[in-house]
Each structure stands twice: as C-alpha cells, then as structure tokens.
DNA sequence: ACCTGAACACCGTTCAAGT
DNA sequence: ACCTGAACACCGTTCAAGT
C-alpha cells in the first residue's frame, strides 16, 4: 500500500491463515474468499498465490493448523484418551464453527491430521486391539467424530458464532413443532408417527450428551470386536 | 429459444434436477451452477428462480430426490434392515459420487430423509430398543453412514465417475508409499511409526469391507446399550 | 405466472510487468 | 522472489420489462 511492488516479504503463511480464520468466524464459509483474505492482509488478490497454490491449499492448511491446536494426553485409560480427544476437538470447534464443514472436504493429509491418527492407533493398541483392528477402529472413530461435527455444523449454515447449545436445542425443538415433551398421549398418526413421537430426543441431537452417547456406542462396538 | 418470453411452462422441477444431476455426474460439484443448469435446460439463468428460491434449495431437493430412490424392506431382522439400507445408499451413491458431498451440507429436512429416519426408528424398535434409545441410535447410524460416504467422496474431489474400488485402494496404497504389505519387518521408525505400519489397512479405508466393518461395530454398540 | 435481457456485485486464477 | 494492475472466464441473484 505504502511502497511500490517488489520483494517486500510483507506476508506470511500464518498471517494468511489468521485472516482466513477471522473471515470464516465472522462471515462463514462464503466469506473466506481469496480476494477478501488478500484485502484483510492488505495485499492484491493474486499475492496469495505466492504462498499457496490455490484456494483449496489455503483451506487445507487452515484445517491442519486447527487440528494442531488440539491437545491429547496418553496418561489415561484408552477410552478416556479417545473421549478426551473427541471432546477437545468439539470444544475448540465451537469457537470456529465454519471450520467444521471444512474438516470433511479437505483430504485429511496434513501432518497434524496424521499425528491424531497416530494417537488413536496408540490408544487402541493400549486398549488391547490387534494392529489391523486398531487401524480399522481408528478410521471408524474419525468417521464418527468428523461426521457428527460436520452434521452439527450443517445445521447452522448462517455465519457468525455458534449459538449456545441450549438455544440450538430450542431451535430444533421449534423446527420440529414440539412445544411440550409430548410424553402424555403419543400422537401416533400422520406420515411419520415414530419421528413425531421421538421429536423431543431429536431436538437433542446437537447436544454434547448425544455426541458422547454416540461415541460411547462406537467405543463399545470396538471394544467388543 | 424459438418463441418469445411469456408463460410457456417449458420447465419442471424434475427437469431442473435432472440437469443438475447430470452436470454433477460429469463435472463434479462446481459444474452444478445455476447458470449451467439453466443452459442445460435451454432457459435464461434467472428462470430457475421461478421454481426454486435459491441454489441451496435446488441442491437440497436433489439430495432429497436421490434419497427417495433408496429401497429398504422391513421383512428381515433389524440389523439386516439397517445394513441393507446402508449398502443400498452406498451402492446408488457410487453412480453419483458428487451427491455424497451434498448429503452433509443440506439440512436433512426433506420428506424422503424423514422417511429414512422413520424406517430406522422402526428397525431399532424391532430390535428391542426403547423409544429414546432408538431415537439416539437412529441419529448415530445416520452420522456414521453419511460421514463414511462423505469422507469417501472427499477422497475424490475430481469430477467424473468414481473409479472402481480396487483402483481407489491402489491409489491410496501408492499415496501412502506402500508397495508390499510390509508384513515382514515392521519399520517402527520415523515420525508416525504406527501409521506407517498400518498403511496396508489404511489403504483399505475406502472399501466396502471397511464400510461394513464400521457399521457392524456401530450396530454392536447399539445392541449392547 | 413465466420467461427475458441486462445489470450488480462478486468469484478464482492467470499473465505480463515492475522492483 | 515477491508484489502489482489488468484481464479472463466465470459466479448467484435481482430487477424491470414483455407476453
């Protein structure tokens, strides 16, 4: 802006990812355009291509950097290790909801993604699984965690921060047309009677409780294999 | 094209969705633009907005129509019903890989999506689950199936038809740098020793076998709850 | 009601040029 | 090597107008 073109080194991969994340947080997926990222760091749009080959690379690097912030420890029993990892990912994601949608689309090939896979293999080995079963199980855990988080994120395509959990459950409840828990006389009519009867639980799908319930079923299934 | 503007009724929701699906199949997600869909059905871009409020509605309707083609029967034991549904979705999706990515992003609110949810609740009720557990379990099954399919689809962001399974596994194997099954002397060095050792199994993640293994673990966990 | 042309406000990416 | 301005080939969506 001040000076003329030339080798100025005003940019960093980090600075680009910071700007992309800020735009993602404020305006959702569609706000994270190359042009807006460039504007945010005060540079011409095409300058970004000096640091990343294309937009997918920027978003992929963003996802991998995010996964690098996740903390996990090997000190506890194997189930607790995996639960701890899953909860930590989910907690950190709640501050950056738009990143959750990117988790499924990026190719999962970054170094921090590999580190998480390695951690899962360790935990499952500690759980007594044979190497092949541990490998299959680690992928299952990833499918569950990423799937659950992406589905939660899909529920709130609107930009901005994720509303509090209680609010999101209330929104689901209203969307399903349930005011009272409807526990008295089950209205088993209409096209989808079971779905209507289950509405109170369905409203709870986006809750931490449902997330952990599902994870525990997955871990039960793995432990029994 | 031939006549002048006016109430011609040359379009149908069905025709628009047909064109969108064809573009999706040929050119992947980015090919399914409103402008290209309109061109494919021989109409001005904005004519599409007479039938759908926006692009998201077009893609949402496409997903729901796709889920309407899925077949499921209530004749078998509950586990077989759910396995049959999952396999049928996966099989039909292999002809339309780009639709898999849309499964996670659309809000899952269409009538055919509800019908599948209802079917799952029936099967789980037949499996002896209490209503609340059945509701939670039905969501878990959906998370697993949709997550697994979306993750498979993310592996092939290139447009065009999905390569045969054997080819995709070979591609994964090469990407991981595994030529031989490496079962002889485990190279437990480098940054991610377990990941390297598990590479042969990891190459198999995109297989039907892995898909069903994961589903069976999920169903085991549900049955034990 | 259903379609049109034209426009608005954007995109990702490429290219030749400057330092 | 790193950045620029300018351009290319697109987007989704809106609006006033025609029939």
CSV table of C-alpha atoms (C1' of nucleotides) in Angstrom, one decimal:
chain,number,residue,atom,x,y,z
A,1,UNK,CA,0.0,0.0,0.0
A,2,UNK,CA,2.6,2.5,1.1
A,3,UNK,CA,5.5,1.3,-1.1
A,4,UNK,CA,5.6,0.1,-4.6
A,5,UNK,CA,5.7,-3.5,-5.7
A,6,UNK,CA,8.7,-5.7,-5.2
A,7,UNK,CA,10.1,-8.2,-2.9
A,8,UNK,CA,8.8,-6.9,0.4
A,9,UNK,CA,8.0,-10.1,2.4
A,10,UNK,CA,5.0,-8.4,4.0
A,11,UNK,CA,3.2,-11.7,4.1
A,12,UNK,CA,3.4,-15.0,6.0
A,13,UNK,CA,1.5,-18.2,5.6
A,14,UNK,CA,0.5,-17.7,9.2
A,15,UNK,CA,-0.9,-14.2,8.5
A,16,UNK,CA,-2.9,-15.5,5.6
A,17,UNK,CA,-4.4,-18.3,7.7
A,18,UNK,CA,-5.1,-15.9,10.5
A,19,UNK,CA,-7.0,-13.7,8.2
A,20,UNK,CA,-8.9,-16.6,6.6
A,21,UNK,CA,-9.9,-17.9,10.1
A,22,UNK,CA,-11.1,-14.5,11.1
A,23,UNK,CA,-13.2,-14.2,8.0
A,24,UNK,CA,-14.5,-17.7,8.5
A,25,UNK,CA,-15.5,-16.9,12.0
A,26,UNK,CA,-17.3,-13.6,11.1
A,27,UNK,CA,-18.9,-14.5,7.8
A,28,UNK,CA,-18.9,-18.2,7.4
A,29,UNK,CA,-17.6,-20.3,4.5
A,30,UNK,CA,-18.5,-17.9,1.8
A,31,UNK,CA,-16.7,-15.0,3.4
A,32,UNK,CA,-13.3,-16.8,3.2
A,33,UNK,CA,-12.6,-15.9,-0.4
A,34,UNK,CA,-9.1,-15.3,-1.7
A,35,UNK,CA,-9.9,-11.8,-2.5
A,36,UNK,CA,-11.2,-11.0,0.9
A,37,UNK,CA,-8.3,-12.7,2.6
A,38,UNK,CA,-5.9,-10.7,0.5
A,39,UNK,CA,-7.8,-7.5,1.3
A,40,UNK,CA,-7.6,-8.3,5.0
A,41,UNK,CA,-3.8,-8.6,5.0
A,42,UNK,CA,-3.5,-5.5,2.7
A,43,UNK,CA,-2.4,-7.1,-0.5
A,44,UNK,CA,-3.5,-7.7,-4.1
A,45,UNK,CA,-5.6,-10.9,-4.5
A,46,UNK,CA,-3.0,-12.7,-6.6
A,47,UNK,CA,-0.3,-12.2,-4.0
A,48,UNK,CA,-1.8,-15.1,-2.0
A,49,UNK,CA,-0.7,-17.4,-4.8
A,50,UNK,CA,2.9,-16.8,-3.9
A,51,UNK,CA,2.3,-18.7,-0.6
A,52,UNK,CA,-0.4,-21.2,-1.6
A,53,UNK,CA,-1.0,-22.9,-5.0
A,54,UNK,CA,-4.8,-22.4,-4.8
A,55,UNK,CA,-7.7,-21.8,-2.5
A,56,UNK,CA,-8.0,-25.5,-1.5
A,57,UNK,CA,-4.5,-25.4,-0.2
A,58,UNK,CA,-5.2,-22.4,1.9
A,59,UNK,CA,-8.3,-24.1,3.5
A,60,UNK,CA,-6.4,-27.4,3.8
A,61,UNK,CA,-3.6,-25.7,5.7
A,62,UNK,CA,-6.1,-23.9,7.9
A,63,UNK,CA,-7.7,-27.2,8.9
A,64,UNK,CA,-4.4,-28.8,9.6
A,65,UNK,CA,-3.3,-25.9,11.7
A,66,UNK,CA,-6.5,-26.1,13.6
A,67,UNK,CA,-6.0,-29.7,14.3
A,68,UNK,CA,-2.5,-28.9,15.5
A,69,UNK,CA,-4.0,-27.0,18.4
A,70,UNK,CA,-5.9,-30.0,19.7
A,71,UNK,CA,-4.5,-31.4,22.9
A,72,UNK,CA,-4.4,-35.0,23.9
A,73,UNK,CA,-2.7,-37.0,26.6
A,74,UNK,CA,-1.6,-40.6,26.8
A,75,UNK,CA,-1.9,-40.7,30.6
A,76,UNK,CA,-5.4,-42.1,31.0
A,77,UNK,CA,-7.1,-45.4,30.0
A,78,UNK,CA,-7.6,-45.8,26.3
A,79,UNK,CA,-11.3,-44.9,26.3
A,80,UNK,CA,-10.7,-41.7,28.2
A,81,UNK,CA,-7.9,-40.8,25.9
A,82,UNK,CA,-10.2,-41.0,22.9
A,83,UNK,CA,-13.1,-39.4,24.6
A,84,UNK,CA,-10.8,-36.6,25.7
A,85,UNK,CA,-9.6,-36.0,22.1
A,86,UNK,CA,-13.1,-36.0,20.7
A,87,UNK,CA,-14.4,-33.6,23.3
A,88,UNK,CA,-11.4,-31.3,22.9
A,89,UNK,CA,-11.9,-31.2,19.1
A,90,UNK,CA,-15.6,-30.4,19.6
A,91,UNK,CA,-14.9,-27.7,22.2
A,92,UNK,CA,-12.3,-25.9,20.1
A,93,UNK,CA,-14.5,-26.2,17.0
A,94,UNK,CA,-17.4,-24.4,18.8
A,95,UNK,CA,-15.2,-21.2,18.6
A,96,UNK,CA,-14.8,-21.7,14.9
A,97,UNK,CA,-18.0,-23.4,13.6
A,98,UNK,CA,-17.2,-22.9,9.9
A,99,UNK,CA,-14.1,-24.9,10.2
A,100,UNK,CA,-16.2,-28.0,11.0
A,101,UNK,CA,-17.6,-28.1,7.4
A,102,UNK,CA,-14.0,-28.0,6.0
A,103,UNK,CA,-13.0,-31.0,8.1
A,104,UNK,CA,-14.8,-33.3,5.7
A,105,UNK,CA,-13.9,-31.7,2.5
A,106,UNK,CA,-10.1,-31.4,2.9
A,107,UNK,CA,-8.2,-34.5,2.1
A,108,UNK,CA,-7.1,-35.2,5.7
A,109,UNK,CA,-3.5,-35.4,4.6
A,110,UNK,CA,-1.7,-32.8,6.8
A,111,UNK,CA,0.9,-33.6,9.4
A,112,UNK,CA,-1.3,-32.8,12.3
A,113,UNK,CA,-4.1,-35.0,11.0
A,114,UNK,CA,-1.5,-37.8,10.8
A,115,UNK,CA,-0.5,-37.1,14.4
A,116,UNK,CA,-4.1,-37.5,15.5
A,117,UNK,CA,-4.3,-40.8,13.6
A,118,UNK,CA,-1.1,-42.0,15.3
A,119,UNK,CA,-2.5,-41.0,18.7
A,120,UNK,CA,-5.7,-43.0,18.0
A,121,UNK,CA,-3.6,-46.0,17.0
A,122,UNK,CA,-1.6,-45.8,20.2
A,123,UNK,CA,-4.7,-45.6,22.3
A,124,UNK,CA,-6.4,-48.5,20.6
A,125,UNK,CA,-3.2,-50.6,20.9
A,126,UNK,CA,-3.3,-49.7,24.6
A,127,UNK,CA,-6.8,-51.0,24.6
A,128,UNK,CA,-5.6,-54.4,23.5
A,129,UNK,CA,-6.6,-54.3,19.8
A,130,UNK,CA,-4.6,-56.1,17.2
A,131,UNK,CA,-2.9,-53.8,14.7
A,132,UNK,CA,-5.3,-54.4,11.9
A,133,UNK,CA,-8.4,-53.9,14.1
A,134,UNK,CA,-6.8,-50.8,15.6
A,135,UNK,CA,-6.3,-49.4,12.2
A,136,UNK,CA,-9.9,-50.0,11.2
A,137,UNK,CA,-11.1,-48.7,14.5
A,138,UNK,CA,-9.1,-45.5,14.3
A,139,UNK,CA,-10.8,-44.7,11.0
A,140,UNK,CA,-14.2,-45.5,12.5
A,141,UNK,CA,-13.6,-43.1,15.3
A,142,UNK,CA,-12.6,-40.4,12.8
A,143,UNK,CA,-15.6,-41.0,10.7
A,144,UNK,CA,-17.9,-40.7,13.7
A,145,UNK,CA,-16.3,-37.6,15.2
A,146,UNK,CA,-15.9,-35.7,11.9
A,147,UNK,CA,-19.4,-36.8,10.7
A,148,UNK,CA,-21.1,-35.8,13.9
A,149,UNK,CA,-19.3,-32.4,13.9
A,150,UNK,CA,-20.0,-31.7,10.3
A,151,UNK,CA,-23.6,-32.6,10.7
A,152,UNK,CA,-23.9,-30.2,13.6
A,153,UNK,CA,-22.2,-27.5,11.6
A,154,UNK,CA,-24.6,-28.1,8.7
A,155,UNK,CA,-27.4,-27.2,11.0
A,156,UNK,CA,-26.1,-23.7,11.3
A,157,UNK,CA,-25.0,-22.5,7.8
A,158,UNK,CA,-25.5,-19.0,8.9
A,159,UNK,CA,-22.3,-17.1,9.6
A,160,UNK,CA,-21.2,-15.9,13.0
A,161,UNK,CA,-20.5,-17.7,16.2
A,162,UNK,CA,-22.4,-20.8,17.2
A,163,UNK,CA,-25.3,-20.1,19.5
A,164,UNK,CA,-25.2,-21.7,22.9
A,165,UNK,CA,-26.2,-25.3,23.0
A,166,UNK,CA,-29.4,-24.8,24.9
A,167,UNK,CA,-30.5,-22.2,22.3
A,168,UNK,CA,-29.7,-24.6,19.4
A,169,UNK,CA,-31.7,-27.4,21.0
A,170,UNK,CA,-34.7,-25.0,21.5
A,171,UNK,CA,-34.4,-24.0,17.8
A,172,UNK,CA,-34.5,-27.7,16.8
A,173,UNK,CA,-37.5,-28.3,19.1
A,174,UNK,CA,-39.4,-25.4,17.5
A,175,UNK,CA,-38.5,-26.5,14.0
A,176,UNK,CA,-40.0,-29.9,14.7
A,177,UNK,CA,-43.1,-28.3,16.1
A,178,UNK,CA,-42.8,-29.6,19.6
A,179,UNK,CA,-43.8,-27.4,22.5
A,180,UNK,CA,-44.3,-29.9,25.3
A,181,UNK,CA,-42.2,-33.0,25.7
A,182,UNK,CA,-45.4,-34.8,24.4
A,183,UNK,CA,-44.9,-37.6,26.9
A,184,UNK,CA,-48.6,-38.0,27.7
A,185,UNK,CA,-50.6,-39.2,24.8
A,186,UNK,CA,-48.4,-40.2,21.9
A,187,UNK,CA,-49.9,-39.0,18.7
A,188,UNK,CA,-49.0,-42.0,16.6
A,189,UNK,CA,-50.7,-40.7,13.5
A,190,UNK,CA,-49.6,-38.8,10.4
A,191,UNK,CA,-47.0,-39.9,7.9
A,192,UNK,CA,-44.1,-40.4,10.3
A,193,UNK,CA,-45.5,-41.3,13.7
A,194,UNK,CA,-42.3,-42.5,15.2
A,195,UNK,CA,-40.4,-39.4,14.1
A,196,UNK,CA,-43.0,-37.2,15.6
A,197,UNK,CA,-43.0,-39.2,18.9
A,198,UNK,CA,-39.2,-39.0,19.0
A,199,UNK,CA,-39.2,-35.3,18.4
A,200,UNK,CA,-38.0,-34.4,21.9
A,201,UNK,CA,-35.0,-36.6,21.6
A,202,UNK,CA,-34.4,-35.5,18.0
A,203,UNK,CA,-34.2,-31.9,19.3
A,204,UNK,CA,-31.3,-33.1,21.4
A,205,UNK,CA,-29.2,-34.4,18.5
A,206,UNK,CA,-27.0,-31.4,18.5
A,207,UNK,CA,-26.2,-31.8,22.2
A,208,UNK,CA,-22.9,-32.8,23.9
A,209,UNK,CA,-24.9,-35.6,25.5
A,210,UNK,CA,-25.9,-37.1,22.1
A,211,UNK,CA,-22.3,-36.6,20.8
A,212,UNK,CA,-20.9,-38.6,23.8
A,213,UNK,CA,-23.6,-41.2,23.7
A,214,UNK,CA,-22.8,-42.0,20.1
A,215,UNK,CA,-19.1,-42.0,20.8
A,216,UNK,CA,-19.6,-44.5,23.6
A,217,UNK,CA,-21.6,-46.8,21.4
A,218,UNK,CA,-18.8,-46.7,18.9
A,219,UNK,CA,-16.2,-47.4,21.5
A,220,UNK,CA,-18.4,-50.2,22.9
A,221,UNK,CA,-18.6,-51.8,19.5
A,222,UNK,CA,-14.9,-51.5,19.0
A,223,UNK,CA,-14.1,-53.0,22.5
A,224,UNK,CA,-16.4,-56.0,21.8
A,225,UNK,CA,-14.8,-56.8,18.4
B,1,UNK,CA,-35.2,-20.1,-27.7
B,2,UNK,CA,-37.8,-20.4,-30.5
B,3,UNK,CA,-40.6,-18.3,-29.1
B,4,UNK,CA,-40.6,-15.1,-27.2
B,5,UNK,CA,-40.8,-14.8,-23.4
B,6,UNK,CA,-44.1,-15.5,-21.7
B,7,UNK,CA,-45.9,-18.2,-19.7
B,8,UNK,CA,-44.6,-21.2,-21.6
B,9,UNK,CA,-44.2,-23.8,-18.8
B,10,UNK,CA,-41.2,-25.3,-20.6
B,11,UNK,CA,-39.7,-26.2,-17.3
B,12,UNK,CA,-40.3,-28.6,-14.5
B,13,UNK,CA,-38.7,-29.1,-11.1
B,14,UNK,CA,-37.9,-32.6,-12.3
B,15,UNK,CA,-36.2,-31.3,-15.4
B,16,UNK,CA,-34.1,-28.9,-13.4
B,17,UNK,CA,-33.0,-31.6,-11.0
B,18,UNK,CA,-32.2,-34.0,-13.9
B,19,UNK,CA,-30.0,-31.4,-15.5
B,20,UNK,CA,-28.3,-30.6,-12.1
B,21,UNK,CA,-27.6,-34.3,-11.5
B,22,UNK,CA,-26.2,-34.8,-15.0
B,23,UNK,CA,-23.8,-31.8,-14.5
B,24,UNK,CA,-22.9,-33.1,-11.1
B,25,UNK,CA,-22.0,-36.5,-12.5
B,26,UNK,CA,-20.0,-35.1,-15.4
B,27,UNK,CA,-18.2,-32.2,-13.8
B,28,UNK,CA,-18.5,-32.5,-10.0
B,29,UNK,CA,-19.8,-30.0,-7.5
B,30,UNK,CA,-18.5,-26.9,-9.3
B,31,UNK,CA,-20.2,-27.8,-12.5
B,32,UNK,CA,-23.7,-27.7,-10.9
B,33,UNK,CA,-24.1,-23.9,-11.2
B,34,UNK,CA,-27.4,-22.2,-11.7
B,35,UNK,CA,-26.2,-20.8,-15.0
B,36,UNK,CA,-25.1,-24.1,-16.4
B,37,UNK,CA,-28.3,-25.9,-15.2
B,38,UNK,CA,-30.3,-23.2,-16.9
B,39,UNK,CA,-28.3,-23.5,-20.1
B,40,UNK,CA,-28.7,-27.3,-20.0
B,41,UNK,CA,-32.5,-27.0,-19.9
B,42,UNK,CA,-32.4,-24.2,-22.5
B,43,UNK,CA,-33.5,-21.3,-20.4
B,44,UNK,CA,-32.2,-18.0,-19.1
B,45,UNK,CA,-30.3,-18.3,-15.7
B,46,UNK,CA,-32.9,-16.5,-13.7
B,47,UNK,CA,-35.8,-18.7,-14.9
B,48,UNK,CA,-34.6,-21.3,-12.4
B,49,UNK,CA,-35.8,-18.9,-9.7
B,50,UNK,CA,-39.3,-19.4,-10.7
B,51,UNK,CA,-39.1,-23.0,-9.4
B,52,UNK,CA,-36.6,-22.8,-6.6
B,53,UNK,CA,-35.9,-19.8,-4.2
B,54,UNK,CA,-32.1,-20.2,-4.5
B,55,UNK,CA,-29.3,-22.6,-5.3
B,56,UNK,CA,-29.3,-24.3,-1.9
B,57,UNK,CA,-33.0,-25.2,-2.5
B,58,UNK,CA,-32.1,-26.9,-5.8
B,59,UNK,CA,-29.3,-28.9,-4.3
B,60,UNK,CA,-31.4,-29.8,-1.3
B,61,UNK,CA,-34.3,-31.0,-3.5
B,62,UNK,CA,-31.7,-33.0,-5.5
B,63,UNK,CA,-30.5,-34.8,-2.4
B,64,UNK,CA,-34.0,-35.5,-1.1
B,65,UNK,CA,-35.0,-36.9,-4.5
B,66,UNK,CA,-31.9,-39.1,-4.5
B,67,UNK,CA,-32.8,-40.4,-1.1
B,68,UNK,CA,-36.2,-41.2,-2.4
B,69,UNK,CA,-34.8,-43.8,-4.8
B,70,UNK,CA,-33.3,-45.8,-1.9
B,71,UNK,CA,-35.0,-49.0,-1.3
B,72,UNK,CA,-35.5,-50.7,2.1
B,73,UNK,CA,-37.6,-53.6,3.3
B,74,UNK,CA,-38.9,-54.4,6.8
B,75,UNK,CA,-39.0,-58.1,6.1
B,76,UNK,CA,-35.7,-59.0,7.6
B,77,UNK,CA,-34.1,-58.9,11.1
B,78,UNK,CA,-33.4,-55.4,12.3
B,79,UNK,CA,-29.7,-55.5,11.7
B,80,UNK,CA,-30.2,-56.7,8.2
B,81,UNK,CA,-32.7,-54.0,7.5
B,82,UNK,CA,-30.2,-51.3,8.5
B,83,UNK,CA,-27.3,-53.0,6.8
B,84,UNK,CA,-29.4,-53.3,3.6
B,85,UNK,CA,-30.3,-49.6,3.8
B,86,UNK,CA,-26.7,-48.5,4.2
B,87,UNK,CA,-25.4,-50.7,1.4
B,88,UNK,CA,-28.2,-49.5,-0.9
B,89,UNK,CA,-27.4,-45.9,-0.3
B,90,UNK,CA,-23.7,-46.5,-0.8
B,91,UNK,CA,-24.3,-48.5,-4.0
B,92,UNK,CA,-26.6,-45.9,-5.5
B,93,UNK,CA,-24.2,-43.1,-4.5
B,94,UNK,CA,-21.4,-44.8,-6.4
B,95,UNK,CA,-23.2,-43.8,-9.6
B,96,UNK,CA,-23.4,-40.2,-8.4
B,97,UNK,CA,-20.3,-39.5,-6.3
B,98,UNK,CA,-20.8,-35.7,-6.1
B,99,UNK,CA,-24.1,-36.2,-4.4
B,100,UNK,CA,-22.3,-37.7,-1.4
B,101,UNK,CA,-20.7,-34.3,-0.5
B,102,UNK,CA,-24.1,-32.7,-0.6
B,103,UNK,CA,-25.5,-35.2,1.9
B,104,UNK,CA,-23.7,-33.5,4.8
B,105,UNK,CA,-24.3,-29.9,3.7
B,106,UNK,CA,-28.1,-29.9,3.0
B,107,UNK,CA,-30.2,-29.6,6.2
B,108,UNK,CA,-31.6,-33.1,6.0
B,109,UNK,CA,-35.1,-31.9,6.2
B,110,UNK,CA,-36.8,-33.3,3.1
B,111,UNK,CA,-39.7,-35.8,3.2
B,112,UNK,CA,-37.6,-38.7,1.9
B,113,UNK,CA,-34.9,-38.0,4.6
B,114,UNK,CA,-37.7,-38.2,7.2
B,115,UNK,CA,-38.9,-41.4,5.7
B,116,UNK,CA,-35.5,-43.0,6.1
B,117,UNK,CA,-35.4,-41.7,9.7
B,118,UNK,CA,-38.7,-43.3,10.3
B,119,UNK,CA,-37.6,-46.6,8.8
B,120,UNK,CA,-34.5,-46.6,11.1
B,121,UNK,CA,-36.8,-46.0,14.1
B,122,UNK,CA,-38.9,-48.9,13.1
B,123,UNK,CA,-36.0,-51.2,12.7
B,124,UNK,CA,-34.5,-50.2,16.0
B,125,UNK,CA,-37.8,-50.7,17.7
B,126,UNK,CA,-38.0,-54.1,16.2
B,127,UNK,CA,-34.5,-54.6,17.7
B,128,UNK,CA,-36.0,-54.1,21.1
B,129,UNK,CA,-34.7,-50.6,21.8
B,130,UNK,CA,-36.7,-48.2,24.0
B,131,UNK,CA,-38.0,-45.2,22.1
B,132,UNK,CA,-35.4,-42.8,23.4
B,133,UNK,CA,-32.5,-45.1,22.8
B,134,UNK,CA,-33.9,-45.8,19.3
B,135,UNK,CA,-34.0,-42.1,18.5
B,136,UNK,CA,-30.5,-41.6,19.6
B,137,UNK,CA,-29.3,-44.7,17.8
B,138,UNK,CA,-31.0,-43.7,14.5
B,139,UNK,CA,-29.1,-40.5,14.6
B,140,UNK,CA,-25.9,-42.4,15.3
B,141,UNK,CA,-26.5,-44.6,12.3
B,142,UNK,CA,-27.1,-41.6,10.1
B,143,UNK,CA,-24.0,-39.9,11.3
B,144,UNK,CA,-21.9,-43.0,10.6
B,145,UNK,CA,-23.3,-43.7,7.1
B,146,UNK,CA,-23.3,-40.1,6.0
B,147,UNK,CA,-19.9,-39.4,7.5
B,148,UNK,CA,-18.3,-42.5,5.9
B,149,UNK,CA,-19.8,-41.7,2.5
B,150,UNK,CA,-18.8,-38.0,2.6
B,151,UNK,CA,-15.3,-38.9,3.6
B,152,UNK,CA,-15.0,-41.4,0.8
B,153,UNK,CA,-16.3,-38.7,-1.6
B,154,UNK,CA,-13.8,-36.2,-0.3
B,155,UNK,CA,-11.0,-38.5,-1.4
B,156,UNK,CA,-12.1,-38.0,-5.0
B,157,UNK,CA,-12.8,-34.3,-5.5
B,158,UNK,CA,-12.1,-34.7,-9.2
B,159,UNK,CA,-15.2,-34.8,-11.3
B,160,UNK,CA,-16.3,-37.7,-13.3
B,161,UNK,CA,-17.5,-41.2,-12.3
B,162,UNK,CA,-16.0,-42.9,-9.2
B,163,UNK,CA,-13.1,-45.2,-10.2
B,164,UNK,CA,-13.6,-48.9,-9.3
B,165,UNK,CA,-13.0,-49.8,-5.7
B,166,UNK,CA,-9.8,-51.8,-6.4
B,167,UNK,CA,-8.4,-48.9,-8.3
B,168,UNK,CA,-9.1,-46.5,-5.4
B,169,UNK,CA,-7.5,-48.8,-2.9
B,170,UNK,CA,-4.4,-49.0,-5.1
B,171,UNK,CA,-4.3,-45.2,-5.4
B,172,UNK,CA,-4.4,-44.9,-1.6
B,173,UNK,CA,-1.7,-47.5,-1.3
B,174,UNK,CA,0.6,-45.6,-3.6
B,175,UNK,CA,-0.2,-42.3,-1.9
B,176,UNK,CA,0.9,-43.9,1.4
B,177,UNK,CA,4.1,-45.2,-0.2
B,178,UNK,CA,3.3,-48.9,0.4
B,179,UNK,CA,4.3,-51.4,-2.2
B,180,UNK,CA,4.4,-54.6,-0.3
B,181,UNK,CA,2.1,-55.4,2.5
B,182,UNK,CA,5.2,-54.8,4.7
B,183,UNK,CA,4.2,-57.7,7.0
B,184,UNK,CA,7.8,-58.9,7.4
B,185,UNK,CA,9.9,-56.4,9.3
B,186,UNK,CA,7.9,-53.6,10.8
B,187,UNK,CA,9.7,-50.3,10.2
B,188,UNK,CA,8.8,-48.8,13.5
B,189,UNK,CA,10.8,-45.6,13.0
B,190,UNK,CA,10.0,-42.2,11.6
B,191,UNK,CA,7.5,-39.7,13.0
B,192,UNK,CA,4.4,-41.9,12.8
B,193,UNK,CA,5.5,-45.5,13.1
B,194,UNK,CA,2.1,-46.9,13.8
B,195,UNK,CA,0.6,-45.1,10.9
B,196,UNK,CA,3.3,-46.4,8.6
B,197,UNK,CA,2.9,-49.9,9.9
B,198,UNK,CA,-0.9,-49.7,9.4
B,199,UNK,CA,-0.6,-48.4,5.9
B,200,UNK,CA,-1.9,-51.5,4.2
B,201,UNK,CA,-5.1,-51.4,6.2
B,202,UNK,CA,-5.4,-47.6,5.8
B,203,UNK,CA,-5.3,-48.1,2.1
B,204,UNK,CA,-8.4,-50.2,2.6
B,205,UNK,CA,-10.4,-47.4,4.2
B,206,UNK,CA,-12.4,-46.7,1.1
B,207,UNK,CA,-13.5,-50.3,0.7
B,208,UNK,CA,-16.9,-51.9,1.2
B,209,UNK,CA,-15.3,-54.1,3.8
B,210,UNK,CA,-14.2,-51.2,5.9
B,211,UNK,CA,-17.7,-49.6,5.5
B,212,UNK,CA,-19.5,-52.6,6.7
B,213,UNK,CA,-16.9,-53.4,9.5
B,214,UNK,CA,-17.6,-49.9,10.9
B,215,UNK,CA,-21.3,-50.2,10.6
B,216,UNK,CA,-21.2,-53.6,12.4
B,217,UNK,CA,-19.2,-52.0,15.2
B,218,UNK,CA,-21.8,-49.3,15.5
B,219,UNK,CA,-24.7,-51.8,15.5
B,220,UNK,CA,-22.9,-53.9,18.1
B,221,UNK,CA,-22.5,-50.8,20.3
B,222,UNK,CA,-26.2,-50.0,19.9
B,223,UNK,CA,-27.3,-53.6,20.6
B,224,UNK,CA,-25.3,-53.7,23.8
B,225,UNK,CA,-26.7,-50.4,25.1
C,1,DA,C1',-47.4,-16.8,-14.0
C,2,DC,C1',-43.4,-17.4,-16.5
C,3,DC,C1',-39.8,-16.1,-19.1
C,4,DT,C1',-36.4,-12.4,-21.0
C,5,DG,C1',-32.2,-9.2,-21.3
C,6,DA,C1',-29.4,-6.5,-18.6
C,7,DA,C1',-27.1,-5.5,-14.7
C,8,DC,C1',-24.9,-5.8,-9.9
C,9,DA,C1',-21.6,-7.3,-7.0
C,10,DC,C1',-18.9,-10.6,-6.7
C,11,DC,C1',-15.6,-15.0,-7.6
C,12,DG,C1',-10.7,-18.0,-8.5
C,13,DT,C1',-6.9,-17.8,-11.3
C,14,DT,C1',-3.5,-16.3,-14.9
C,15,DC,C1',-0.3,-13.2,-17.1
C,16,DA,C1',2.9,-9.6,-18.2
C,17,DA,C1',5.2,-6.2,-15.8
C,18,DG,C1',7.7,-3.8,-12.3
C,19,DT,C1',11.5,-3.8,-8.3
D,1,DA,C1',11.4,-13.7,-5.2
D,2,DC,C1',7.5,-11.0,-4.4
D,3,DC,C1',4.2,-8.0,-5.4
D,4,DT,C1',1.3,-5.1,-8.8
D,5,DG,C1',-2.6,-3.9,-12.3
D,6,DA,C1',-5.4,-5.7,-15.6
D,7,DA,C1',-7.8,-9.1,-17.5
D,8,DC,C1',-10.4,-13.7,-18.4
D,9,DA,C1',-14.0,-16.5,-17.6
D,10,DC,C1',-16.9,-17.2,-14.7
D,11,DC,C1',-20.5,-17.0,-10.4
D,12,DG,C1',-25.6,-16.2,-7.6
D,13,DT,C1',-29.1,-13.1,-7.6
D,14,DT,C1',-32.2,-9.0,-8.6
D,15,DC,C1',-35.0,-6.1,-11.4
D,16,DA,C1',-37.8,-4.0,-14.8
D,17,DA,C1',-39.9,-5.5,-18.8
D,18,DG,C1',-42.5,-8.3,-22.1
D,19,DT,C1',-46.5,-11.8,-23.0
